Tab-separated table of C-alpha atoms in Angstrom:
chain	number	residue	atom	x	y	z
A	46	UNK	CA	25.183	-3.587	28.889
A	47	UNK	CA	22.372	-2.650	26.611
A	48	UNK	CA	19.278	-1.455	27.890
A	49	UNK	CA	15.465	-2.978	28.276
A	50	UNK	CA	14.580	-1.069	25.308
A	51	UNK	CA	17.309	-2.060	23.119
A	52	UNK	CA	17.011	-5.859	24.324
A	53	UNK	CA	13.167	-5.905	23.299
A	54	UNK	CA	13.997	-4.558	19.859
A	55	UNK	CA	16.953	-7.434	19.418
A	56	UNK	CA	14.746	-9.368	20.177
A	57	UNK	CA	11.363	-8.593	18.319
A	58	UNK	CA	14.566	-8.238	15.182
A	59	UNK	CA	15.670	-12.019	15.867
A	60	UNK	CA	11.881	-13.292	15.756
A	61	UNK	CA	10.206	-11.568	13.331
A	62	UNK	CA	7.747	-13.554	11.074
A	63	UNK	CA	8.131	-12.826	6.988
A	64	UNK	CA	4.974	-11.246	5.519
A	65	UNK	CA	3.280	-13.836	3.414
A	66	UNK	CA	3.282	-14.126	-0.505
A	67	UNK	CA	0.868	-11.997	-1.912
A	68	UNK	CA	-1.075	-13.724	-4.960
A	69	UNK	CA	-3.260	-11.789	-7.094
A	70	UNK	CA	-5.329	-14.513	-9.283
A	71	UNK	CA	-8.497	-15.013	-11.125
A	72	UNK	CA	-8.567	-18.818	-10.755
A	73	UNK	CA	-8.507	-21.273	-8.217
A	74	UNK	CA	-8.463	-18.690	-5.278
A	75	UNK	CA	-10.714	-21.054	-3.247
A	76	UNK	CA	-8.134	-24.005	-3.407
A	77	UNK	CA	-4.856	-22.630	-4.197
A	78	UNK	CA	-3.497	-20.969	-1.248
A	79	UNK	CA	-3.856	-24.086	1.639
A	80	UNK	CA	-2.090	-26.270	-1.241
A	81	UNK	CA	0.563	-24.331	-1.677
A	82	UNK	CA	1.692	-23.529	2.092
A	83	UNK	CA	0.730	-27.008	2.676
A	84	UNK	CA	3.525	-28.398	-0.053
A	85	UNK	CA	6.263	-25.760	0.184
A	86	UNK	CA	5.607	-24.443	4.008
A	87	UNK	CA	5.324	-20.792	2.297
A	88	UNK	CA	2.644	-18.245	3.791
A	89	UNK	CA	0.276	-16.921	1.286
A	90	UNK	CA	-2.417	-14.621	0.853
A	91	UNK	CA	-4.853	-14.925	-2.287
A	92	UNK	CA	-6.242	-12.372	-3.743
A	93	UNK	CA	-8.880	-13.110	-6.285
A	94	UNK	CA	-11.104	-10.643	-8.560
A	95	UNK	CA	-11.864	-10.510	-12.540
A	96	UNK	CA	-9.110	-9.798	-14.933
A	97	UNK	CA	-10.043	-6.597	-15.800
A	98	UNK	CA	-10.141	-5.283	-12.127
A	99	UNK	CA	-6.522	-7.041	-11.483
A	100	UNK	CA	-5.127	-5.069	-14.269
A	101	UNK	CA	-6.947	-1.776	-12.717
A	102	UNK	CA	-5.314	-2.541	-9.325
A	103	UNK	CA	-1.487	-3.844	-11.041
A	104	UNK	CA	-1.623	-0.621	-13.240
A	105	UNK	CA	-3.056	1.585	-9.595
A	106	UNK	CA	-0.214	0.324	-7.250
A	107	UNK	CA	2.162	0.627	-10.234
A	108	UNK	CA	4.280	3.248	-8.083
A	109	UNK	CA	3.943	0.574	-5.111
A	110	UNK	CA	3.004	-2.773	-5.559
A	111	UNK	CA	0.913	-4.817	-3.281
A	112	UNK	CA	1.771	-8.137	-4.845
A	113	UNK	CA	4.246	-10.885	-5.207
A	114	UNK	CA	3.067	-13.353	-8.105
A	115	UNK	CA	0.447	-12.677	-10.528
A	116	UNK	CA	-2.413	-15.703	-11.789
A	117	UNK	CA	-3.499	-14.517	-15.200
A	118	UNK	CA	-5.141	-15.835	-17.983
A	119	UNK	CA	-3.883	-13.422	-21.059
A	120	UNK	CA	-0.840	-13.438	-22.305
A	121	UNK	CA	-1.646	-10.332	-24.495
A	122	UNK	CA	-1.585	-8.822	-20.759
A	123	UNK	CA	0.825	-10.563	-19.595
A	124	UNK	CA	3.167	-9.201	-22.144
A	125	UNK	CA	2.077	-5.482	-21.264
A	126	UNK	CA	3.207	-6.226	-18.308
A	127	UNK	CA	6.549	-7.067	-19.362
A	128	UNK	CA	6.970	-4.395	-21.199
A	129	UNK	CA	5.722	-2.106	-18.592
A	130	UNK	CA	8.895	-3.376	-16.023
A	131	UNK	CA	6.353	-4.713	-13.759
A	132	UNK	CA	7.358	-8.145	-14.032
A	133	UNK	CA	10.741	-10.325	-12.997
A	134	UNK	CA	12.515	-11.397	-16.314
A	135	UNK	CA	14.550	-13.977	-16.514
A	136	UNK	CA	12.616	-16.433	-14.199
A	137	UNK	CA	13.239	-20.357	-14.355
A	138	UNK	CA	11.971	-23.260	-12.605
A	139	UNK	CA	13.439	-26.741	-12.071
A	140	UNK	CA	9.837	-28.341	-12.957
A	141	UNK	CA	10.137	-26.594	-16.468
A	142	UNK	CA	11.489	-29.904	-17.367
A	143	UNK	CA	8.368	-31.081	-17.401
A	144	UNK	CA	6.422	-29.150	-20.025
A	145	UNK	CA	4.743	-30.423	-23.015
A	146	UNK	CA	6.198	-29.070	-26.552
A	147	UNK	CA	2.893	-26.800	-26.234
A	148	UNK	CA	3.833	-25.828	-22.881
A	149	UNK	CA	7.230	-24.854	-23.938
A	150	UNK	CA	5.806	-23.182	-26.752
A	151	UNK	CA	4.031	-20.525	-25.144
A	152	UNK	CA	7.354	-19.327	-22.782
A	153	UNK	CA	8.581	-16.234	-23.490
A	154	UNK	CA	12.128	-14.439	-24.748
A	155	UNK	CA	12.052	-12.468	-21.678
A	156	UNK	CA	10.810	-15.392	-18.852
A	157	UNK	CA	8.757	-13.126	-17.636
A	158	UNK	CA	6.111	-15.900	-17.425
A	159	UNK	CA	5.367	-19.905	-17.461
A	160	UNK	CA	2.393	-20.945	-19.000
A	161	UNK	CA	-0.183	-22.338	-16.414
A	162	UNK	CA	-2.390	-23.846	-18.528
A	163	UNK	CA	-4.757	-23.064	-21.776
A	164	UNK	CA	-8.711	-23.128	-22.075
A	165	UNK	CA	-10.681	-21.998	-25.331
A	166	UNK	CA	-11.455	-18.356	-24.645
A	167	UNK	CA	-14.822	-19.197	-26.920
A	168	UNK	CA	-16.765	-21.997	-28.356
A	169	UNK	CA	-20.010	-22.064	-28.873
A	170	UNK	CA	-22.362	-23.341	-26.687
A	171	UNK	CA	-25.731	-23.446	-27.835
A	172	UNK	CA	-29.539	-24.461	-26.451
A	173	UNK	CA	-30.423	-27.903	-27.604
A	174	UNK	CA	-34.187	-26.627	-27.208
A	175	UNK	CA	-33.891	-23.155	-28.611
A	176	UNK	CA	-32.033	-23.717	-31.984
A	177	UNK	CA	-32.785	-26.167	-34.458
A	178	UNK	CA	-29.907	-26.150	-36.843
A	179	UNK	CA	-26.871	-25.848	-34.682
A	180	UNK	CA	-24.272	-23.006	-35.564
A	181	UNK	CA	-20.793	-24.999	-36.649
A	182	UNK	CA	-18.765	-21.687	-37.175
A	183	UNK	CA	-18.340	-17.759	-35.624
A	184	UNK	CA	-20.063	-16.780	-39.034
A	185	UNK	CA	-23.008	-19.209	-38.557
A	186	UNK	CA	-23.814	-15.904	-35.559
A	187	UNK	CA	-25.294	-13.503	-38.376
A	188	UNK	CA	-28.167	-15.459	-39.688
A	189	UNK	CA	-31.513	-13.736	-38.642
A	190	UNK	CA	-32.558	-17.519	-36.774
A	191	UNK	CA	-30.287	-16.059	-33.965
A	192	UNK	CA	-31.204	-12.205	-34.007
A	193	UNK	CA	-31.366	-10.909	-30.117
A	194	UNK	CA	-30.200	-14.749	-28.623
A	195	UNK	CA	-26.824	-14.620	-28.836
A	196	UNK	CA	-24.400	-13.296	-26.312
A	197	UNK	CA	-21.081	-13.252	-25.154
A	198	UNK	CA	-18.743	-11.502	-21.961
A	199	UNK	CA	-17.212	-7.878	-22.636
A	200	UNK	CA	-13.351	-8.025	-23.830
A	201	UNK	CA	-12.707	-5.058	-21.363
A	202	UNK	CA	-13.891	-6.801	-18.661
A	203	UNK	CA	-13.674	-10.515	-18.646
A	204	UNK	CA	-9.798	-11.906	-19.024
A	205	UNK	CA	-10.798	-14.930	-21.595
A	206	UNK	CA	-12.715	-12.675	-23.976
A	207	UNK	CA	-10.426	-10.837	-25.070
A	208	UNK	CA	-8.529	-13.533	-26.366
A	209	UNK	CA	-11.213	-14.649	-28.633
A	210	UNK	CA	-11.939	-11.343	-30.055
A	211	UNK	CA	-7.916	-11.136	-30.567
A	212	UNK	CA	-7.759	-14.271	-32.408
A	213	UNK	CA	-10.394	-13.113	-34.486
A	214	UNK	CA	-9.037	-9.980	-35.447
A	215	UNK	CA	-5.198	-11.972	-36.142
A	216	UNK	CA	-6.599	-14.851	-37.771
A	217	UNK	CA	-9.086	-12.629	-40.485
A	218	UNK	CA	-7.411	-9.485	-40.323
A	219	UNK	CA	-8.832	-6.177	-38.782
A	220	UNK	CA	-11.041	-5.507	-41.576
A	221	UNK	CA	-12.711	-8.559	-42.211
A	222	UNK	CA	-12.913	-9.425	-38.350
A	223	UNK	CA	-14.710	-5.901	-37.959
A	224	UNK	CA	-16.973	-6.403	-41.071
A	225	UNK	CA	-18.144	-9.694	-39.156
A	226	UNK	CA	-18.305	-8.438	-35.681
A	227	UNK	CA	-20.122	-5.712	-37.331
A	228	UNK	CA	-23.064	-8.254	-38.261
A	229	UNK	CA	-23.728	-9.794	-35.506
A	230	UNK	CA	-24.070	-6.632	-33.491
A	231	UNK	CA	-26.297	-5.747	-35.989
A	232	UNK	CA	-27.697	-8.946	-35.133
A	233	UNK	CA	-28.191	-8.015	-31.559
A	234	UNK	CA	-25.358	-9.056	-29.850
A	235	UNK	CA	-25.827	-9.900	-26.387
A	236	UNK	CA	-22.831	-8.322	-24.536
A	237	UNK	CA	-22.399	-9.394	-20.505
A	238	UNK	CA	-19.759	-8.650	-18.220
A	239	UNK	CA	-18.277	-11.933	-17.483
A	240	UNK	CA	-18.598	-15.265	-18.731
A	241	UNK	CA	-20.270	-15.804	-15.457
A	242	UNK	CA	-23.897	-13.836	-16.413
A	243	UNK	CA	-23.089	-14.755	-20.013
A	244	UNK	CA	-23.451	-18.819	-19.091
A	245	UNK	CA	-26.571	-17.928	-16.736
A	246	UNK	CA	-28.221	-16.114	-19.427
A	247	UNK	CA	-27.602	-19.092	-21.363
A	248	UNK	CA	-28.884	-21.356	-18.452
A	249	UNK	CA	-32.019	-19.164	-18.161
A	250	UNK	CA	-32.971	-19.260	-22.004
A	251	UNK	CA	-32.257	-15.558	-21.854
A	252	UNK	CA	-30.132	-16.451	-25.091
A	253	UNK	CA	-29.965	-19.427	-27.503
A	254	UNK	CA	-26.646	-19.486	-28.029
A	255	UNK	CA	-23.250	-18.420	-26.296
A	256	UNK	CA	-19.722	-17.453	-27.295
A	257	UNK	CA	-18.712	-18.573	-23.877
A	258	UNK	CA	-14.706	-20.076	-22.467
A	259	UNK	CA	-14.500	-23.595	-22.750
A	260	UNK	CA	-14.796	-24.146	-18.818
A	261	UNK	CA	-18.131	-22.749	-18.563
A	262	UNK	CA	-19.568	-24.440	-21.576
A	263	UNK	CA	-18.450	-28.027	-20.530
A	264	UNK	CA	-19.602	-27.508	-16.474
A	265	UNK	CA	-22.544	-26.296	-17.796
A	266	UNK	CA	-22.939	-29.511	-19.817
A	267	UNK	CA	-21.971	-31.699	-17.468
A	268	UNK	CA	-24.296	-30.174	-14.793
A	269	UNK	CA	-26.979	-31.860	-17.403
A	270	UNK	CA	-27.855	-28.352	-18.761
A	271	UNK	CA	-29.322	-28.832	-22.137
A	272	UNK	CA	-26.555	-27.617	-23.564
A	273	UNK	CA	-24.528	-28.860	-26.764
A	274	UNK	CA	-20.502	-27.338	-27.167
A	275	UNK	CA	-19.372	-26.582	-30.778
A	276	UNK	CA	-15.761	-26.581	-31.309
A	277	UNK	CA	-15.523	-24.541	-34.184
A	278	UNK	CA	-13.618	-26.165	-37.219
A	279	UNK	CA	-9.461	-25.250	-37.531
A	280	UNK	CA	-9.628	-24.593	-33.772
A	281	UNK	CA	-11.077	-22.698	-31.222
A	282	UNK	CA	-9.719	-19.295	-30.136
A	283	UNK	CA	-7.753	-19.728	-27.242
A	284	UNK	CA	-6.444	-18.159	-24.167
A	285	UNK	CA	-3.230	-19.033	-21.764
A	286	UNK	CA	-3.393	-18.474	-18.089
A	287	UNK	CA	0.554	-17.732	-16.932
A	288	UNK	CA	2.119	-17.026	-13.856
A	289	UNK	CA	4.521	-14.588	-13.066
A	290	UNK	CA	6.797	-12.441	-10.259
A	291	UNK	CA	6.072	-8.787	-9.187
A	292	UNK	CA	9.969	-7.187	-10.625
A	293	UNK	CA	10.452	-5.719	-7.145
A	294	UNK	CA	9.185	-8.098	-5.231
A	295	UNK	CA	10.943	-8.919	-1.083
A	296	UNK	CA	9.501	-12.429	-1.748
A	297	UNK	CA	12.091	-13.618	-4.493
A	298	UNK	CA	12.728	-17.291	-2.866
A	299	UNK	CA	9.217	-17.847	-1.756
A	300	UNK	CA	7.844	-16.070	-5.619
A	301	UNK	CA	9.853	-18.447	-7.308
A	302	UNK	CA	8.831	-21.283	-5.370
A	303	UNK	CA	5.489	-20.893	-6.513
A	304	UNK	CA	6.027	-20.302	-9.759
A	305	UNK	CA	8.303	-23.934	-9.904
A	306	UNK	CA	4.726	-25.338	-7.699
A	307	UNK	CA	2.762	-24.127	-10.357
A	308	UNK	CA	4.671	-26.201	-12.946
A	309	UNK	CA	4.967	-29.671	-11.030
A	310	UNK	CA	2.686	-32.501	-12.458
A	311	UNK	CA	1.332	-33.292	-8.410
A	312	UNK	CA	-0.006	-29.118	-8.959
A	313	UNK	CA	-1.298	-29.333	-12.273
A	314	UNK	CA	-3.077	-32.993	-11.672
A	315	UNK	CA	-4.648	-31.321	-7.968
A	316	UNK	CA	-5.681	-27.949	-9.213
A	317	UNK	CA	-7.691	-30.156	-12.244
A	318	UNK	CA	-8.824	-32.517	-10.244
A	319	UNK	CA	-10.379	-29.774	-7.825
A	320	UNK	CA	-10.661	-26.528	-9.360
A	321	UNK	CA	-14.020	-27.600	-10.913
A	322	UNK	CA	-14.431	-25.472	-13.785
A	323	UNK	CA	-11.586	-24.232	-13.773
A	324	UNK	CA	-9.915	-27.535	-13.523
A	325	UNK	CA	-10.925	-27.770	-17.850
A	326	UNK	CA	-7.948	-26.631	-18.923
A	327	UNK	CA	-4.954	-28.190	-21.112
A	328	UNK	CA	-2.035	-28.842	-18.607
A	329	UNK	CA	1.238	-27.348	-20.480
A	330	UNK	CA	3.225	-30.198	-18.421
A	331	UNK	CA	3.230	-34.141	-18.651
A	332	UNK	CA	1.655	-36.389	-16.675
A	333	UNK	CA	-1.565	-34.530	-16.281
A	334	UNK	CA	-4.880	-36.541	-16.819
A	335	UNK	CA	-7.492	-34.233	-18.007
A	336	UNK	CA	-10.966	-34.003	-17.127
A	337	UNK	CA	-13.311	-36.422	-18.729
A	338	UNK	CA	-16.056	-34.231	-19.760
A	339	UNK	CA	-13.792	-31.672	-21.507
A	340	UNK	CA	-12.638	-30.459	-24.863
A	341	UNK	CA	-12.188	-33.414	-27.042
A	342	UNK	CA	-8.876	-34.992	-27.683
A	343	UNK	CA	-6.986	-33.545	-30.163
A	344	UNK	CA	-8.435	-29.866	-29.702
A	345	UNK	CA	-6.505	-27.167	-31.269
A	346	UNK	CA	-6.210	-24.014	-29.234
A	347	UNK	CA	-5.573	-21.187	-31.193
A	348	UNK	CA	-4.000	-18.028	-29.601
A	349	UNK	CA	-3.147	-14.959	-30.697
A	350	UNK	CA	0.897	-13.900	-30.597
A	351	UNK	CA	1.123	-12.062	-27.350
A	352	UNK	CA	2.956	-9.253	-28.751
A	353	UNK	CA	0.316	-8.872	-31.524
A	354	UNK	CA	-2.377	-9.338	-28.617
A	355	UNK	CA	-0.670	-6.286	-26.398
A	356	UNK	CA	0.075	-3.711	-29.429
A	357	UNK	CA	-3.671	-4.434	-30.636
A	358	UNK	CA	-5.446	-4.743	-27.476
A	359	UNK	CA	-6.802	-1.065	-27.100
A	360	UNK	CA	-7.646	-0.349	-30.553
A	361	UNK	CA	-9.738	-3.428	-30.586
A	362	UNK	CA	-11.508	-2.919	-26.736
A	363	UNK	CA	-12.020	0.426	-27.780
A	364	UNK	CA	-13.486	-0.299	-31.689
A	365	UNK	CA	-15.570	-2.934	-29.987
A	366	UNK	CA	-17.174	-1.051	-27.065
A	367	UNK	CA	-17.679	1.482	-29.163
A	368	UNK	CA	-19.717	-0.443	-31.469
A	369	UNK	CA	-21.501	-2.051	-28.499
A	370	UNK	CA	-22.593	1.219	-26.945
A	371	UNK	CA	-23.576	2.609	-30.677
């Protein structure tokens, strides 16, 4: 006959309640996680901060992680991660039927993402009453009419401006990307920490003109700011949010459930119909109706190989803040 104690522990063993999925994200953490349990009956907890600080607190719990799937917009990072053994390889999803040729595109030889969705990581977004002659290209940034008013978020710090500086750098080559980056710093280049202070500044007529991620510049546009978006000719540099599983994760069935959620054209359609900002993105699966007041149709989102993106990314952070700070 087994004792009291040994009955309560059978019995605590035959009841117990899985921990819920952990989701670190920087997007959509106000709508995300009710949606989710709500479609798939899975527990989750979201955890939402800016992409720099999420890659801070991945690379800090590296010896014991904390989370289950990973919300990013970076593939650059994304790829680091890969690399690093911190993310699942290999992952699949029934809904990957779904994706666009775009979408399928941007998957990688390892699976250790799905693409989520892609935004312009900077256009430029200017001040209908502060500029007269309207910038049309990243160059347009160096002429003296926009000395101390233009600005833009830190690549170390915010996820989608990193991208843009990447694309930059792959699309002109190091040397002529630096030569230009070089002028408009000398041009006083406004440098915030997020895209968030960048768009107020913006707002405030702190600065003329922004190089600022698609979904800011069209909500701030649409909120009847006087603000006109510039998508610059051959594209605008581009950034893809993708979602991915922790490699060690105790949530495999439940992890993998959200990342097949996250591709399903019900998700994509909900999460731009009520993400507001963040709902501007290009949907990498069919189906999806975008936004009216976004990009125009036809867009082309450039973005930098991730590979290139990861072996670059510190030489680049660290050539640019060091120009900043000098």
């Amino acid at each position: 006959m087994k004792s009291v104690t040994g009955l309560f522990v059978a019995l605590l063993s035959n009841t117990a309640v899985a921990s819920p999925l952990v989701l670190y994200t920087n997007d959509f953490e106000d709508i995300i996680g009710d949606r989710f349990m709500a479609d798939t009956g899975h527990e989750i907890e979201v955890v939402q901060m800016s992409g720099g600080n999420l890659l801070a607190r991945i690379a800090a719990e590296s010896n014991n992680p904390n989370w289950d799937v990973l919300l990013f917009d970076g593939v650059g990072s994304l790829h680091s991660l890969d690399q690093q053994g911190i993310l699942k390889r290999g992952v699949s999803a029934d809904n990957e039927q779904y994706l666009t040729e775009q979408g399928r595109s941007l998957v990688p030889e390892s699976r250790a993402w799905m693409p989520a969705g892609t935004t312009a990581s900077c256009v430029l977004a200017y001040r209908t009453d502060m500029v007269s002659d309207q910038p049309t290209g990243f160059n347009d940034l160096t002429d003296s009419q926009y000395h101390g008013m233009v600005g833009q978020a830190d690549p170390a710090v915010a996820a989608p401006a990193y991208p843009c500086v990447a694309w930059l750098h792959y699309d002109m080559g190091m040397e002529q990307a630096r030569e230009l980056y070089t002028d408009i710093l000398e041009n006083d280049l406004r440098v915030f920490r997020t895209n968030g202070p960048t768009g107020r500044a913006l707002s405030s007529g702190e600065i003329a003109v922004a190089m600022l991620s698609s979904p800011n510049a069209y909500a701030m546009q649409e909120a009847g700011e006087p603000i006109n978006v510039v998508w610059p000719e051959g594209g605008a540099p581009a950034s893809s949010r993708g979602v991915a599983v922790q490699a060690n994760t105790e949530q495999s069935e439940a992890a993998e459930a959200f990342v097949n959620w996250m591709l399903s054209p019900e998700t994509q359609q909900f999460l731009t119909d009520n993400g507001g900002k963040d709902g501007l993105f290009l949907s990498p699966v069919e189906g999806v109706t975008p936004l009216t007041y976004g990009p125009p149709e036809g867009a082309v989102y450039n973005i930098a190989p991730a590979d290139w993106a990861d072996e670059h990314e510190a030489e680049i952070k660290n050539w640019f803040a060091d120009q900043a700070v000098n």
